[in-house]
Short mmCIF file of C-alpha atoms and ligand atoms in Angstrom, two decimals:
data_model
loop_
_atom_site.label_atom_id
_atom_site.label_comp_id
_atom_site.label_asym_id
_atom_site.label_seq_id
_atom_site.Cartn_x
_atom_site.Cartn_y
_atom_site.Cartn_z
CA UNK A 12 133.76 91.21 113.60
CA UNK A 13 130.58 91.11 112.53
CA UNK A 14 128.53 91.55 109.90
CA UNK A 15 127.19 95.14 110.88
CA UNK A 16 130.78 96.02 111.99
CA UNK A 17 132.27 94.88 109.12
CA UNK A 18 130.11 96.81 106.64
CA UNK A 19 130.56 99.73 109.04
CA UNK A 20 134.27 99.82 108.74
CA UNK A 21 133.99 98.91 104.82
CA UNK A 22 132.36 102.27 104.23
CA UNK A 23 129.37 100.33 102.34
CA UNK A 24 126.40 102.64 101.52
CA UNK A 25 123.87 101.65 98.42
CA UNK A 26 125.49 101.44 95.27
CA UNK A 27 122.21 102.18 92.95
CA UNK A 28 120.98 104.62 95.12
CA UNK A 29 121.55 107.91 97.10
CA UNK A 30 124.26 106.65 99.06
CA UNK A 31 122.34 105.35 102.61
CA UNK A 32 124.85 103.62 104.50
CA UNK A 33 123.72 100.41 104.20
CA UNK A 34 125.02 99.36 108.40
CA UNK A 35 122.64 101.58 109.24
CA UNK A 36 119.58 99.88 107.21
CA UNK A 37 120.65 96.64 107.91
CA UNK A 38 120.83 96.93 111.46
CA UNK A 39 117.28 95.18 112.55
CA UNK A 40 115.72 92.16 111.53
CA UNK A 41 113.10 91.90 108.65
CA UNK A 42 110.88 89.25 106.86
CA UNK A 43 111.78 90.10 103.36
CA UNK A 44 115.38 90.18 101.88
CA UNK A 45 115.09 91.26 98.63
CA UNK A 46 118.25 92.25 96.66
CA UNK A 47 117.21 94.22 93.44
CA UNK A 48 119.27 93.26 90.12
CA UNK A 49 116.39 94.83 88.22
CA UNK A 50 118.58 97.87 86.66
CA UNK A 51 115.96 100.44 87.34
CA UNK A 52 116.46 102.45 84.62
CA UNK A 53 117.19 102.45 80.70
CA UNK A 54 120.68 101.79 79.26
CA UNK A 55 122.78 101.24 82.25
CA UNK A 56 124.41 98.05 82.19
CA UNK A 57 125.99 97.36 85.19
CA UNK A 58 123.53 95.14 87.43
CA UNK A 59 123.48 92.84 84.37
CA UNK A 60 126.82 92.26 84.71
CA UNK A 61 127.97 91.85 87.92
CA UNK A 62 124.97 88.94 88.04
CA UNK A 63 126.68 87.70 85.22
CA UNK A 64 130.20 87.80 86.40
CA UNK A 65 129.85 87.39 90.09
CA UNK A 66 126.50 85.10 91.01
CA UNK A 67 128.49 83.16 93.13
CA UNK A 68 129.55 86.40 95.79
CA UNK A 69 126.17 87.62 95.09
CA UNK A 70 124.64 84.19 96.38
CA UNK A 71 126.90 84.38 99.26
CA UNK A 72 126.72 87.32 100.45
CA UNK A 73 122.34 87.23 99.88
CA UNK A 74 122.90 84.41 102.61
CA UNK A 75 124.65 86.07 104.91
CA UNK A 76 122.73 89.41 105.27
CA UNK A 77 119.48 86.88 105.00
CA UNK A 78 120.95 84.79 108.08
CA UNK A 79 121.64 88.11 109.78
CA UNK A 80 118.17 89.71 109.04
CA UNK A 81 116.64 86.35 110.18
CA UNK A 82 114.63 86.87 106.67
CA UNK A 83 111.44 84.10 106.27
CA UNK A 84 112.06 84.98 102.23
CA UNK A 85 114.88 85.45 100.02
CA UNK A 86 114.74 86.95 96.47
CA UNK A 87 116.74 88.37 93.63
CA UNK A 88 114.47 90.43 91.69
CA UNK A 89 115.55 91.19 88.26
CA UNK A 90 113.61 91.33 84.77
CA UNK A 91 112.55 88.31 82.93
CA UNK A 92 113.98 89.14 80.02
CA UNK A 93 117.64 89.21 81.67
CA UNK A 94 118.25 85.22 80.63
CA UNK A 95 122.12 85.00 81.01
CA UNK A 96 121.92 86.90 84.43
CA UNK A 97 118.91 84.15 85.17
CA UNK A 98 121.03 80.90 84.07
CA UNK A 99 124.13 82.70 86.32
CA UNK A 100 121.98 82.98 89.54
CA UNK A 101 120.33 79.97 89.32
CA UNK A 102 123.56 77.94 88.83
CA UNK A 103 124.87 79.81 91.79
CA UNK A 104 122.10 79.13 93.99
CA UNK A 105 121.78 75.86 92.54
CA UNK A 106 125.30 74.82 93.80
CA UNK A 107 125.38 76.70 97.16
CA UNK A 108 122.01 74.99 98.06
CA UNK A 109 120.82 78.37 98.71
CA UNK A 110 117.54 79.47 99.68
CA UNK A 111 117.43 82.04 97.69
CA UNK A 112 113.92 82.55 95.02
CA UNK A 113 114.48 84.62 91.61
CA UNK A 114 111.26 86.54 91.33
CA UNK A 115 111.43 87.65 87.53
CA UNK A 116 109.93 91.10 86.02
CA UNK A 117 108.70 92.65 83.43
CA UNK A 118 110.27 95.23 81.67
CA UNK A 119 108.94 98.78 82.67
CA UNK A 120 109.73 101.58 84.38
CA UNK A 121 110.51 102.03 86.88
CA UNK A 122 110.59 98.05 87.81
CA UNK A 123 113.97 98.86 89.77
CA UNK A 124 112.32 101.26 92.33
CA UNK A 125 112.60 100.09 95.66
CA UNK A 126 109.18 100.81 96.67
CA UNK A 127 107.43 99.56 93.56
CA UNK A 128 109.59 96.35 93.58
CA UNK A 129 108.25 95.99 97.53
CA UNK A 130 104.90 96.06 96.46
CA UNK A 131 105.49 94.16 93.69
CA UNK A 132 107.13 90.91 95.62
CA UNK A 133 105.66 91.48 99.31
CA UNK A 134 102.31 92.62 98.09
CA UNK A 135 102.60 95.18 100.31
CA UNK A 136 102.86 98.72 99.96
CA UNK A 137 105.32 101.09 101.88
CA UNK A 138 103.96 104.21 103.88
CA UNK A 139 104.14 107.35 102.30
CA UNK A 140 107.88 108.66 102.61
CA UNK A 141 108.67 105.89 104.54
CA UNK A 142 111.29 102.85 104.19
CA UNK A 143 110.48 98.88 103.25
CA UNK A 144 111.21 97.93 107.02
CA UNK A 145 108.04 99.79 107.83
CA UNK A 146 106.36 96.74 105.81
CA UNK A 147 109.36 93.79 106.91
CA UNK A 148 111.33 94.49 104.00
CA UNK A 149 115.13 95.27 103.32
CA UNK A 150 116.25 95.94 99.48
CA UNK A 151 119.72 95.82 98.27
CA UNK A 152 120.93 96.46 94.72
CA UNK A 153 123.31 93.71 93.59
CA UNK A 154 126.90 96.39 93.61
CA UNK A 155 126.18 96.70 97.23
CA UNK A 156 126.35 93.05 97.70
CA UNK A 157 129.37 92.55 96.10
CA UNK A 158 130.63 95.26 98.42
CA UNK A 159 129.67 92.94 101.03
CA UNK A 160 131.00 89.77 100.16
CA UNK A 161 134.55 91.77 99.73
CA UNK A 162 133.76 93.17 103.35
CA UNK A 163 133.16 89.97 104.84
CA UNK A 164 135.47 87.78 102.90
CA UNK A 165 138.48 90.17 102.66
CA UNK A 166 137.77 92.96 105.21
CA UNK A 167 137.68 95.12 101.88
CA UNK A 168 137.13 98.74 102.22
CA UNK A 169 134.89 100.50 99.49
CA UNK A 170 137.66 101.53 97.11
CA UNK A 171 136.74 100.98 93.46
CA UNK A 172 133.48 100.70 91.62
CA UNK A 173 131.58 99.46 88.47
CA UNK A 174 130.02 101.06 86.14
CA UNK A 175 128.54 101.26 82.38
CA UNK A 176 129.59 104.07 80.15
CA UNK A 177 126.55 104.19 77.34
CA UNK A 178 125.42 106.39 74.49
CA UNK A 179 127.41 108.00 72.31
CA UNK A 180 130.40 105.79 72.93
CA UNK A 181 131.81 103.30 69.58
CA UNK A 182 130.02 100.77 71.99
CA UNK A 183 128.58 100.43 75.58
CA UNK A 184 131.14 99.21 77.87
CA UNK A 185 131.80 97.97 81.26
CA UNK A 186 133.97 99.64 83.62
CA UNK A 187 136.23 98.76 86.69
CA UNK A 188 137.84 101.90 88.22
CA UNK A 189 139.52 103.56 91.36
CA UNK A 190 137.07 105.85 93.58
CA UNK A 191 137.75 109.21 92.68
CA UNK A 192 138.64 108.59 89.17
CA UNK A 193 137.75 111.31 86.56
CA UNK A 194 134.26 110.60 84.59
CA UNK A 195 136.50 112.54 81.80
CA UNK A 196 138.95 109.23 81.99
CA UNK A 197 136.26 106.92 82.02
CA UNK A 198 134.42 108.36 78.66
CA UNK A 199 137.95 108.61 76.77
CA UNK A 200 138.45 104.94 77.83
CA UNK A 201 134.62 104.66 76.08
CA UNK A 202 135.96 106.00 72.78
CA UNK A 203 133.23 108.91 72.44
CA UNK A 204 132.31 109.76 68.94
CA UNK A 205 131.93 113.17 69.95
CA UNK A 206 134.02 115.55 71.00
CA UNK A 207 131.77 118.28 72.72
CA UNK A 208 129.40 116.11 75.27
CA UNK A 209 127.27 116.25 77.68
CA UNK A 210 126.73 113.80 80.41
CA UNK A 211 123.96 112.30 82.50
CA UNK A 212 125.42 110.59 86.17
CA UNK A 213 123.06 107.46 86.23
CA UNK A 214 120.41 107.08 84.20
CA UNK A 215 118.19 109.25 81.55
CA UNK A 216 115.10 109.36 84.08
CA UNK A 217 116.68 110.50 87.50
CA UNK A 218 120.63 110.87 86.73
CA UNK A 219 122.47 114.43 87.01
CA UNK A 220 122.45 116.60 83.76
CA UNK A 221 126.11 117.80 83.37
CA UNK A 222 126.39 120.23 80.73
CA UNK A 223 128.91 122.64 82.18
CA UNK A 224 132.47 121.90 80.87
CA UNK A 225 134.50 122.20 84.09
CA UNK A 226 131.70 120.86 86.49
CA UNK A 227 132.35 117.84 83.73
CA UNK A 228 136.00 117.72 84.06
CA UNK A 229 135.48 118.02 87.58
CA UNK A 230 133.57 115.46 88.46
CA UNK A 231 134.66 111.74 89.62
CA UNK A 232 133.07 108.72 90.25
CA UNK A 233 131.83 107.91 93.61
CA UNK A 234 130.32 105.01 95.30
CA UNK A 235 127.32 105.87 93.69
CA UNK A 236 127.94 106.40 90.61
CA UNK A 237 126.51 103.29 87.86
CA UNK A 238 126.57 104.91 84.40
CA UNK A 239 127.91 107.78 82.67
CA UNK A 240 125.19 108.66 79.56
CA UNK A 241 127.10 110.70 77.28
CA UNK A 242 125.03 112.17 74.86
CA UNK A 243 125.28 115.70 72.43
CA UNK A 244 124.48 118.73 74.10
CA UNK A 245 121.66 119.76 72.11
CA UNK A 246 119.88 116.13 72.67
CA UNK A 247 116.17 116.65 73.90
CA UNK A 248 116.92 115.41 77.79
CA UNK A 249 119.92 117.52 78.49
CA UNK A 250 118.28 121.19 76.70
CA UNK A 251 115.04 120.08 78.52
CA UNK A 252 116.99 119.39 81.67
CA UNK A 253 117.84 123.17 81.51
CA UNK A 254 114.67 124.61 81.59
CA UNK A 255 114.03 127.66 84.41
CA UNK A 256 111.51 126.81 86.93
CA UNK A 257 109.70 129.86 85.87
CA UNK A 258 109.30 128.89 82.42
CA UNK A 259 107.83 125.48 83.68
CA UNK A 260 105.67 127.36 85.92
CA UNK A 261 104.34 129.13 83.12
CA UNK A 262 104.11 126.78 80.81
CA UNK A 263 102.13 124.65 83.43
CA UNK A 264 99.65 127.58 84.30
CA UNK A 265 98.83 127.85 80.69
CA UNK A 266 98.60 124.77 79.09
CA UNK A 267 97.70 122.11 81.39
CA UNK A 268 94.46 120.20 80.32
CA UNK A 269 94.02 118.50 83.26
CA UNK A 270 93.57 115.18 81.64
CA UNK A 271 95.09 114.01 84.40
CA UNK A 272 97.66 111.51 82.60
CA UNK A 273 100.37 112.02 84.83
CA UNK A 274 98.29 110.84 87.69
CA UNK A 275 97.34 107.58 86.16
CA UNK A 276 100.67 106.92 85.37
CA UNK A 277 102.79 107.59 88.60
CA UNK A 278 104.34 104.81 90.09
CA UNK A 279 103.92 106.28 93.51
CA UNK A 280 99.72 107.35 92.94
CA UNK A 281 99.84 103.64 91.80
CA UNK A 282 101.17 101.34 94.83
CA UNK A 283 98.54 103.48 96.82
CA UNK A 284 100.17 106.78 98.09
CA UNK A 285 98.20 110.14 97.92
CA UNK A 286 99.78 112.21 95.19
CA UNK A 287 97.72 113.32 92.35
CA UNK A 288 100.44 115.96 89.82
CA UNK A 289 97.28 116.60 88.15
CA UNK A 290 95.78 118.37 91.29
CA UNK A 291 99.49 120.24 92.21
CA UNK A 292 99.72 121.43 88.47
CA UNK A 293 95.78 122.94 88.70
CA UNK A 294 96.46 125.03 92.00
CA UNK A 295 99.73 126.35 90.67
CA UNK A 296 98.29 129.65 89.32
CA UNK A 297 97.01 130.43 92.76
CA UNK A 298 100.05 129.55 95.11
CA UNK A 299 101.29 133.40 95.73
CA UNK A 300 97.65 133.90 97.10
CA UNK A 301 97.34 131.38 99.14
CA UNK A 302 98.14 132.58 102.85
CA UNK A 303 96.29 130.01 104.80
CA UNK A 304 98.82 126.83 105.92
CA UNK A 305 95.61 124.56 105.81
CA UNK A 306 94.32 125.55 102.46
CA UNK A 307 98.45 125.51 100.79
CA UNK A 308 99.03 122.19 102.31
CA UNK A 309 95.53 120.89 100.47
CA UNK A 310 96.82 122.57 97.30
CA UNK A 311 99.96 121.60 97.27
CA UNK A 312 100.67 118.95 99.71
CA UNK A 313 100.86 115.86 97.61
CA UNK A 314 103.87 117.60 96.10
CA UNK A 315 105.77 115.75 99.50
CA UNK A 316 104.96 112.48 98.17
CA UNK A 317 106.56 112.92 94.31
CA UNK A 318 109.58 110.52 94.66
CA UNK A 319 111.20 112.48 91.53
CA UNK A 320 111.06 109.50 89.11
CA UNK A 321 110.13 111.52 85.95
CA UNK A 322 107.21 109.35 84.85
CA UNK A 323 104.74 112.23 84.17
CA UNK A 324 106.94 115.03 82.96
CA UNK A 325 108.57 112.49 80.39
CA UNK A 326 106.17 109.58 79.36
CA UNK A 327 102.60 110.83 80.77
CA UNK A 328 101.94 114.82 79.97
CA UNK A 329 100.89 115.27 76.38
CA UNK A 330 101.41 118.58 76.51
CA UNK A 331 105.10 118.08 77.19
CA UNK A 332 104.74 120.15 80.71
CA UNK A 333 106.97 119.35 83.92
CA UNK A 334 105.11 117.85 87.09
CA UNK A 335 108.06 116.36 88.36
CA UNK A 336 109.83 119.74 88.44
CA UNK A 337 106.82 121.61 89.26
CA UNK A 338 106.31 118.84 92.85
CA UNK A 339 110.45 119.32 93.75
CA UNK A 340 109.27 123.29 93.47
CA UNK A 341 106.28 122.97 96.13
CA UNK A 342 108.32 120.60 98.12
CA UNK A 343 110.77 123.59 98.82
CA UNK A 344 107.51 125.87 99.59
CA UNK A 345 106.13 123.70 101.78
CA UNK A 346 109.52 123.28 103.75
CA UNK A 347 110.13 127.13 104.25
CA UNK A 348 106.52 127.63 105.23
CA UNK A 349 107.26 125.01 107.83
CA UNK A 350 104.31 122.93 106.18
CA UNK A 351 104.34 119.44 106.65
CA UNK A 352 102.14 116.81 104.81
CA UNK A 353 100.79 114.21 107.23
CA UNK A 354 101.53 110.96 106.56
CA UNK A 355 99.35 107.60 105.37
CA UNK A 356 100.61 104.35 106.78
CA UNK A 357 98.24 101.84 105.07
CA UNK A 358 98.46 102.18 101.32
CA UNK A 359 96.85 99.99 98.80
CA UNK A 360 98.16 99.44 95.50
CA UNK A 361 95.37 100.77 92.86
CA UNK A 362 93.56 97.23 91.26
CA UNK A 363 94.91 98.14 87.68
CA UNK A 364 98.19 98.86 88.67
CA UNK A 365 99.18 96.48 86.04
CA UNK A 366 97.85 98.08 83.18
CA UNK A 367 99.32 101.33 83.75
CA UNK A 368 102.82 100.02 83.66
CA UNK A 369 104.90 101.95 81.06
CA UNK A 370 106.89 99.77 78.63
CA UNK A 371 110.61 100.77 78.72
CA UNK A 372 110.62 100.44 74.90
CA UNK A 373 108.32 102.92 74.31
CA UNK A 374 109.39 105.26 77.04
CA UNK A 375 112.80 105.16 75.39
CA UNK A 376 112.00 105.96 71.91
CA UNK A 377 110.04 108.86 73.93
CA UNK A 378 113.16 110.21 75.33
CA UNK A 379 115.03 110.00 72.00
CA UNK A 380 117.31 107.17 72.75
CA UNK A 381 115.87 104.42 70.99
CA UNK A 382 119.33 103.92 69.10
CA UNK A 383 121.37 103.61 71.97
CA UNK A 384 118.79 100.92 73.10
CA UNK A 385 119.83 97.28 73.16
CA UNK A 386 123.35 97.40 72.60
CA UNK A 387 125.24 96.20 75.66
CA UNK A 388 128.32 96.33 77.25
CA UNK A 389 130.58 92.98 76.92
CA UNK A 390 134.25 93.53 78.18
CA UNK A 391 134.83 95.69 81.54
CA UNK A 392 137.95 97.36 80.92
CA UNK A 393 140.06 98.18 84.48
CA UNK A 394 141.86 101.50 84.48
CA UNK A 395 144.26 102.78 86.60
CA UNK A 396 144.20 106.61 86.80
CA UNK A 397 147.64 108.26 87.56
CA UNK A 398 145.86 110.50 89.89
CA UNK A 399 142.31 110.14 91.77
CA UNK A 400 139.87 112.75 93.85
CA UNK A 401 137.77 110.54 96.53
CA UNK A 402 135.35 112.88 97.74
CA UNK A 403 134.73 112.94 102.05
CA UNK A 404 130.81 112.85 101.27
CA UNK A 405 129.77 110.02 98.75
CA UNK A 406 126.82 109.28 100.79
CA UNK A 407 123.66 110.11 102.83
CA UNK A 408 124.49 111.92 105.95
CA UNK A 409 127.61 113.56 107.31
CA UNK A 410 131.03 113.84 105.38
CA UNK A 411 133.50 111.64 106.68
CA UNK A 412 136.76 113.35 108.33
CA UNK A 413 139.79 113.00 107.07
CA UNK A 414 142.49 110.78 108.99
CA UNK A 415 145.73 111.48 107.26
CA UNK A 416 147.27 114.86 105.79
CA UNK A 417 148.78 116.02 103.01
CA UNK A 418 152.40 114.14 101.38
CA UNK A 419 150.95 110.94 103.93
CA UNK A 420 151.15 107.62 101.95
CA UNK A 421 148.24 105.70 101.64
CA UNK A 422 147.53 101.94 100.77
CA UNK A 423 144.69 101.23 98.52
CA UNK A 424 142.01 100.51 100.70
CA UNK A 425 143.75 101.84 103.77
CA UNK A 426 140.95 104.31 105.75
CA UNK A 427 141.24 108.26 104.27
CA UNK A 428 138.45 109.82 106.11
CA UNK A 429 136.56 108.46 109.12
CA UNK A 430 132.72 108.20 109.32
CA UNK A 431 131.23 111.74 111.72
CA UNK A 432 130.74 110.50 114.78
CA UNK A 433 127.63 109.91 116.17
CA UNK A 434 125.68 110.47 112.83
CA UNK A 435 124.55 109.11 109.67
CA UNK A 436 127.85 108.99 108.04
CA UNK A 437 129.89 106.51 106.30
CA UNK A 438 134.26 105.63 106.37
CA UNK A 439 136.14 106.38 103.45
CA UNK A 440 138.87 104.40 101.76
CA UNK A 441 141.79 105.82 99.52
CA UNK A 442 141.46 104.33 96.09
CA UNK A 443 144.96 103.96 94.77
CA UNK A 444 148.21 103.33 96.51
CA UNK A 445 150.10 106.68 96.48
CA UNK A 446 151.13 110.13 97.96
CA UNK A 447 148.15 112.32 99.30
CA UNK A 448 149.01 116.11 97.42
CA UNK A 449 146.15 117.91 98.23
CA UNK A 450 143.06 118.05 101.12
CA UNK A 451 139.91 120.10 100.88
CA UNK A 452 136.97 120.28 102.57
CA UNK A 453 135.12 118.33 99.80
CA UNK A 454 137.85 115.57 99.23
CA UNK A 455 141.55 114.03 99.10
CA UNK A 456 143.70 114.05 96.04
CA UNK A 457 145.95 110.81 95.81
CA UNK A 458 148.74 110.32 93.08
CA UNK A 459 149.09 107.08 92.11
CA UNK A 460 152.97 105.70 93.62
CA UNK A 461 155.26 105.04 90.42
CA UNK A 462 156.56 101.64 90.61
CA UNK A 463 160.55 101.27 91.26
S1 LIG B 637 107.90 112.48 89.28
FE1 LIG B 637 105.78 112.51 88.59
S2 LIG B 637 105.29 110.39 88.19
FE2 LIG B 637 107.12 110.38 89.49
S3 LIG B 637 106.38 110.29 91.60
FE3 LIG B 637 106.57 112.46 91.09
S4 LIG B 637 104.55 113.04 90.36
FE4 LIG B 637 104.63 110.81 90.31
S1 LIG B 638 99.43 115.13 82.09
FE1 LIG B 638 100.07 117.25 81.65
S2 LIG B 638 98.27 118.20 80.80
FE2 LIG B 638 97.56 116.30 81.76
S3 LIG B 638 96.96 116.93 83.87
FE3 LIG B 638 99.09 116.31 83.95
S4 LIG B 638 100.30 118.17 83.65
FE4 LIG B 638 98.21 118.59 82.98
#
């Protein structure tokens, strides 16, 4: 088998992302390998340590995919100030005889973006909603790797995952669990010092606000999933989070100054693309008169371009208003009035690009989490859930369809749900070894076989 057909039948897709299946990106060639370690955003811990814990897979599994891409350049990209995670990769490079390059960051967000760390170590800048093959580059976050080495050294299915379970916890800590596993399990296993929660999936910037109690107990980890933030419910990021769109629209028709901050600040208006929140936020009072396409898509169009990473509603605007939210509004407009924003393939980064990088210090004592900052997670704990959910769609794409049915036993790691045929769609693995009691269109419950 190999190496595309083996991370096809693993069910890989990107572990610190949306879930692309990652056979699908890394079928081509490029010049640039770059695997990203850089822990995009705030308090999530997990990159850290799997560099710490497994350099050696990571190491071999860069080579392979770099072998396979026929990549001119290798590189882990993480921050500078990561020095364990540094003296771990180097030593693992060091004794492979790998030719593998650490190209060290600084800390800011969002330094973990795969389009700002492109431009960062290529010096180029990728097209407007377009990919980092467009400029000869392929990015892969460090989880994924590990996935790979497992693929390609065991035949290993996607079946469990690590992740970081941070903020109000006794202490940050590592965790190794079974897809599917409750994100209620994992926060007990935490020892939260509060009883009534909320929770952000991922990170404070981009993660999913979870502030309904059942959607809480509901909800599993996936192959996505990195961190759990668990925080009160009346902390400023999850009553913000729940703001109507009307009352940002209102807010933003009122009170904008138009000192454009949140312009000079965005990553993406940065490495060179045309977006300019300022602009989108002036226009909003007129958009319900606005009947010409042409003159909508010059009000609004940018909107297309907003990758959703939060810099302007929650570091740039002084005013405390919601660009982010107001852009994923107009993108919606723009898509049911069939309007689409061309596109500009030759970006270039602006020249001070450097000196509008945001600290993540200071953007986390904005967001009100300065105490959770800089504690870190030391011991992974492994749990074994008696009973797990592992959703059919955990990716970008199709759901996967399900291969076995209801009282079936399943093998940990034996194939639940196949990849859609003939689409973007990725396999699925059961998680535990056990007794399948329950199919639905969204998933397969497994409960875990008792021993003897
Ligand atoms: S969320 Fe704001 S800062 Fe981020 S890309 Fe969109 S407009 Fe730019
Ligand atoms: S930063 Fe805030 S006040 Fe300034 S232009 Fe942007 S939305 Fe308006």
């Amino acid at each position: 088998m190999n190496l595309i057909e083996a991370v096809k039948a693993a069910g890989i897709v990107g572990a610190g992302g949306a879930g692309f299946p990652t056979h699908v990106k890394l079928n081509t060639k490029a010049e640039w390998f770059i695997v990203n370690a850089a822990e995009c955003e705030p308090l999530i811990e997990t990159d850290k340590y799997l560099c710490r814990t497994y350099a050696d897979r990571i190491v071999v599994a860069a080579t392979a995919i770099a072998t396979h891409l026929g990549a001119a350049h290798t590189v882990i990209a993480l921050k500078r100030k990561y020095e364990p995670e540094i003296a771990a990769l180097q030593a693992a490079i060091d004794k492979a005889g790998a030719a593998i390059k650490l190209f060290p960051m600084e800390t800011f967000y969002p330094a973990g973006d795969e389009q700002t760390m492109v431009q960062l170590v290529t010096g180029k800048t990728v097209p407007e909603r377009g990919l980092p093959i467009d400029v000869g580059a392929v990015v892969d976050n460090v989880g994924t790797l590990l996935n790979i080495y497992g693929a390609l050294t065991e035949g290993a299915g996607v079946s469990s995952k690590f992740l970081s379970v941070t903020g109000e916890v006794r202490e940050p800590i590592m965790l190794h669990v079974p897809i599917g596993t409750a994100i209620t399990e994992c926060i007990e296993a935490a020892a939260p010092k509060i009883s009534d929660y909320a929770v952000i999936l991922g990170g404070p910037m981009m993660g999913k606000v979870v502030v309904d109690r059942d959607a809480i107990k509901s909800a599993v980890v996936t192959k996505t999933t990195g961190n759990l933030l668990v925080l009160p419910r009346d902390h400023y990021l999850i009553t913000r989070a729940q703001r109507p769109i009307e009352r940002i629209a209102a807010q933003a028709r009122s009170a904008c100054i138009q000192c454009r901050m949140c312009t000079d600040l965005c990553p993406r208006y940065l490495i060179g693309h045309q977006i300019r929140p300022n602009l989108v936020m002036r226009n909003l009072y007129r958009e319900k008169f606005i009947e010409d396409d042409g003159e909508f898509l010059r009000a609004f169009g940018d909107a297309a371009n907003c990758c959703s990473c939060g810099v302007c509603e929650m570091f740039a605007c002084p005013m405390g208003l919601s660009p982010r939210k107001v852009n994923e509004y107009m993108k919606g407009q723009l898509r049911e009035r069939g309007i689409q924003m061309p596109r500009n393939m030759v970006c270039e980064a602006q020249e001070d690009i450097n000196l509008h990088r945001i600290p993540t210090g200071r953007l986390v004592t904005r967001l009100g989490l300065a105490e959770y900052y800089g504690l870190h997670a030391h011991e992974c704990l492994e749990l074994e859930p008696e009973t797990v959910f592992v959703p059919f769609s955990q990716h970008i794409g199709k759901p996967a369809a399900p291969v076995k049915n209801v009282g079936d036993s399943v093998e940990a790691g034996e194939l639940l749900a196949a990849a859609a045929e003939g689409a973007l769609s990725a396999n699925i693995h059961a998680s535990i070894t056990g007794v399948i009691t329950e199919i639905t269109p969204a998933g397969a419950r497994i409960a875990r076989r008792k021993e003897g």
